[in-house]
PDB file of C-alpha atoms in Angstrom:
ATOM      1  CA  MET A  26      -0.081  -0.024   0.007  1.00  0.00           C
ATOM      2  CA  SER A  27       1.224   3.527  -0.893  1.00  0.00           C
ATOM      3  CA  GLU A  28       2.588   5.906   1.761  1.00  0.00           C
ATOM      4  CA  ILE A  29       1.078   8.711  -0.158  1.00  0.00           C
ATOM      5  CA  LYS A  30      -2.141   9.938   1.453  1.00  0.00           C
ATOM      6  CA  GLN A  31      -5.026  10.993  -0.993  1.00  0.00           C
ATOM      7  CA  GLU A  32      -4.483  14.764  -0.179  1.00  0.00           C
ATOM      8  CA  GLN A  33      -0.804  14.489  -1.090  1.00  0.00           C
ATOM      9  CA  ASN A  34      -1.163  13.521  -4.667  1.00  0.00           C
ATOM     10  CA  GLY A  35       1.565  14.852  -6.877  1.00  0.00           C
ATOM     11  CA  PRO A  36       5.324  14.212  -7.880  1.00  0.00           C
ATOM     12  CA  ARG A  37       7.657  12.846  -5.346  1.00  0.00           C
ATOM     13  CA  SER A  38      11.404  13.841  -5.343  1.00  0.00           C
ATOM     14  CA  ASP A  39      14.380  11.849  -4.486  1.00  0.00           C
ATOM     15  CA  PHE A  40      17.064  14.072  -2.998  1.00  0.00           C
ATOM     16  CA  SER A  41      19.609  11.339  -2.453  1.00  0.00           C
ATOM     17  CA  SER A  42      21.780  12.456  -5.299  1.00  0.00           C
ATOM     18  CA  SER A  43      21.731  16.122  -4.051  1.00  0.00           C
ATOM     19  CA  LEU A  44      22.929  15.260  -0.598  1.00  0.00           C
ATOM     20  CA  ASP A  45      26.174  17.189   0.346  1.00  0.00           C
ATOM     21  CA  LYS A  46      25.750  19.312  -2.878  1.00  0.00           C
ATOM     22  CA  ASP A  47      25.347  22.978  -3.258  1.00  0.00           C
ATOM     23  CA  VAL A  48      21.598  23.973  -3.852  1.00  0.00           C
ATOM     24  CA  VAL A  49      19.458  27.080  -3.676  1.00  0.00           C
ATOM     25  CA  VAL A  50      16.287  26.977  -1.457  1.00  0.00           C
ATOM     26  CA  LYS A  51      13.628  29.581  -2.010  1.00  0.00           C
ATOM     27  CA  PHE A  52      11.128  30.176   0.708  1.00  0.00           C
ATOM     28  CA  ARG A  53       7.299  30.277   0.465  1.00  0.00           C
ATOM     29  CA  SER A  54       6.848  33.163   2.963  1.00  0.00           C
ATOM     30  CA  LYS A  55       8.635  36.425   3.460  1.00  0.00           C
ATOM     31  CA  GLU A  56       7.932  36.119   7.123  1.00  0.00           C
ATOM     32  CA  TYR A  57       9.797  32.767   7.504  1.00  0.00           C
ATOM     33  CA  GLN A  58      12.859  33.998   5.554  1.00  0.00           C
ATOM     34  CA  GLU A  59      12.975  37.213   7.773  1.00  0.00           C
ATOM     35  CA  GLN A  60      12.655  35.091  11.006  1.00  0.00           C
ATOM     36  CA  LEU A  61      15.659  32.819   9.863  1.00  0.00           C
ATOM     37  CA  GLY A  62      17.490  35.971   8.744  1.00  0.00           C
ATOM     38  CA  LEU A  63      18.040  34.728   5.230  1.00  0.00           C
ATOM     39  CA  GLY A  64      17.008  36.065   1.798  1.00  0.00           C
ATOM     40  CA  ALA A  65      14.361  34.974  -0.461  1.00  0.00           C
ATOM     41  CA  GLU A  66      16.875  32.738  -2.123  1.00  0.00           C
ATOM     42  CA  CYS A  67      19.180  30.880   0.237  1.00  0.00           C
ATOM     43  CA  PRO A  68      22.314  29.117  -1.387  1.00  0.00           C
ATOM     44  CA  GLY A  69      23.871  26.522   0.697  1.00  0.00           C
ATOM     45  CA  ARG A  70      24.829  22.826   1.143  1.00  0.00           C
ATOM     46  CA  LEU A  71      21.988  20.220   1.456  1.00  0.00           C
ATOM     47  CA  VAL A  72      22.891  18.111   4.539  1.00  0.00           C
ATOM     48  CA  GLY A  73      19.677  16.107   5.183  1.00  0.00           C
ATOM     49  CA  VAL A  74      16.090  15.401   3.818  1.00  0.00           C
ATOM     50  CA  ASP A  75      13.165  13.528   5.464  1.00  0.00           C
ATOM     51  CA  ARG A  76       9.395  13.639   5.119  1.00  0.00           C
ATOM     52  CA  PHE A  77       9.199  16.662   7.587  1.00  0.00           C
ATOM     53  CA  GLY A  78      11.682  18.910   5.887  1.00  0.00           C
ATOM     54  CA  LEU A  79      15.280  19.568   4.976  1.00  0.00           C
ATOM     55  CA  TRP A  80      18.426  20.475   6.625  1.00  0.00           C
ATOM     56  CA  LEU A  81      20.607  23.238   5.068  1.00  0.00           C
ATOM     57  CA  GLU A  82      24.076  24.749   5.795  1.00  0.00           C
ATOM     58  CA  PRO A  83      23.484  28.249   4.420  1.00  0.00           C
ATOM     59  CA  ALA A  84      26.378  29.600   2.361  1.00  0.00           C
ATOM     60  CA  GLY A  85      27.183  32.732   4.278  1.00  0.00           C
ATOM     61  CA  PRO A  86      27.001  31.430   7.804  1.00  0.00           C
ATOM     62  CA  ARG A  87      28.886  28.311   6.636  1.00  0.00           C
ATOM     63  CA  LYS A  88      31.813  30.210   5.197  1.00  0.00           C
ATOM     64  CA  ASP A  89      32.037  32.382   8.375  1.00  0.00           C
ATOM     65  CA  SER A  90      31.939  29.272  10.493  1.00  0.00           C
ATOM     66  CA  LEU A  91      34.617  27.590   8.622  1.00  0.00           C
ATOM     67  CA  ALA A  92      36.886  30.682   8.401  1.00  0.00           C
ATOM     68  CA  SER A  93      36.705  30.880  12.199  1.00  0.00           C
ATOM     69  CA  ASN A  94      37.163  27.270  12.823  1.00  0.00           C
ATOM     70  CA  GLU A  95      33.718  26.934  14.588  1.00  0.00           C
ATOM     71  CA  ALA A  96      30.832  24.375  14.240  1.00  0.00           C
ATOM     72  CA  VAL A  97      28.732  24.942  11.127  1.00  0.00           C
ATOM     73  CA  ALA A  98      25.002  25.333  11.801  1.00  0.00           C
ATOM     74  CA  HIS A  99      22.428  23.331  10.125  1.00  0.00           C
ATOM     75  CA  TYR A 100      19.097  25.003   9.617  1.00  0.00           C
ATOM     76  CA  PHE A 101      15.800  22.921   9.649  1.00  0.00           C
ATOM     77  CA  ILE A 102      13.408  24.093   7.041  1.00  0.00           C
ATOM     78  CA  PRO A 103       9.895  22.362   7.090  1.00  0.00           C
ATOM     79  CA  TRP A 104       8.463  21.557   3.684  1.00  0.00           C
ATOM     80  CA  ALA A 105       5.452  23.928   4.288  1.00  0.00           C
ATOM     81  CA  GLU A 106       8.018  26.712   4.021  1.00  0.00           C
ATOM     82  CA  VAL A 107       9.993  25.484   1.019  1.00  0.00           C
ATOM     83  CA  LEU A 108       8.821  26.982  -2.430  1.00  0.00           C
ATOM     84  CA  THR A 109      11.510  25.099  -4.371  1.00  0.00           C
ATOM     85  CA  VAL A 110      14.965  23.530  -4.191  1.00  0.00           C
ATOM     86  CA  ILE A 111      17.358  24.046  -7.043  1.00  0.00           C
ATOM     87  CA  ARG A 112      20.486  22.233  -7.801  1.00  0.00           C
ATOM     88  CA  ARG A 113      22.654  23.771 -10.626  1.00  0.00           C
ATOM     89  CA  GLN A 114      24.117  21.111 -13.126  1.00  0.00           C
ATOM     90  CA  GLU A 115      27.031  21.596 -15.502  1.00  0.00           C
ATOM     91  CA  ALA A 116      25.697  21.824 -18.947  1.00  0.00           C
ATOM     92  CA  SER A 117      28.369  19.515 -20.407  1.00  0.00           C
ATOM     93  CA  LEU A 118      26.740  16.640 -18.414  1.00  0.00           C
ATOM     94  CA  PHE A 119      23.766  16.798 -20.736  1.00  0.00           C
ATOM     95  CA  GLN A 120      25.542  17.264 -24.025  1.00  0.00           C
ATOM     96  CA  THR A 121      26.066  13.912 -25.789  1.00  0.00           C
ATOM     97  CA  LYS A 122      26.624  12.882 -29.218  1.00  0.00           C
ATOM     98  CA  LYS A 123      23.347  12.103 -30.864  1.00  0.00           C
ATOM     99  CA  GLU A 124      23.097   8.654 -32.421  1.00  0.00           C
ATOM    100  CA  TYR A 125      20.670   8.011 -35.391  1.00  0.00           C
ATOM    101  CA  ARG A 126      19.538   4.594 -35.943  1.00  0.00           C
ATOM    102  CA  GLY A 127      17.544   3.780 -39.023  1.00  0.00           C
ATOM    103  CA  LEU A 128      16.306   6.241 -41.410  1.00  0.00           C
ATOM    104  CA  ARG A 129      17.196   9.901 -41.050  1.00  0.00           C
ATOM    105  CA  PRO A 130      14.802  12.581 -41.644  1.00  0.00           C
ATOM    106  CA  HIS A 131      15.100  14.549 -44.986  1.00  0.00           C
TER     107      HIS A 131
END
């Protein structure tokens, strides 16, 4: 039986290939981003994901913590506050030589 409830129809994402990678998180509400002290777009490193939300190391605080040799803070962001998660990919990873099999179009 599926774990998806009737009210949760829609696509499901697998973030396993994005863990420990740089991402950009966009927040749903301005109030929440102000509460965290982060901008509307928050670049950082994705460190964890579960059904309740995600854990992120924001790039600015992470850089400051590493420079001062301190612990890096992880921010928990519930899914209700996440508008989207973006992971940028190198364009060269998607460019492959096209192979034609059979007849070629005129």
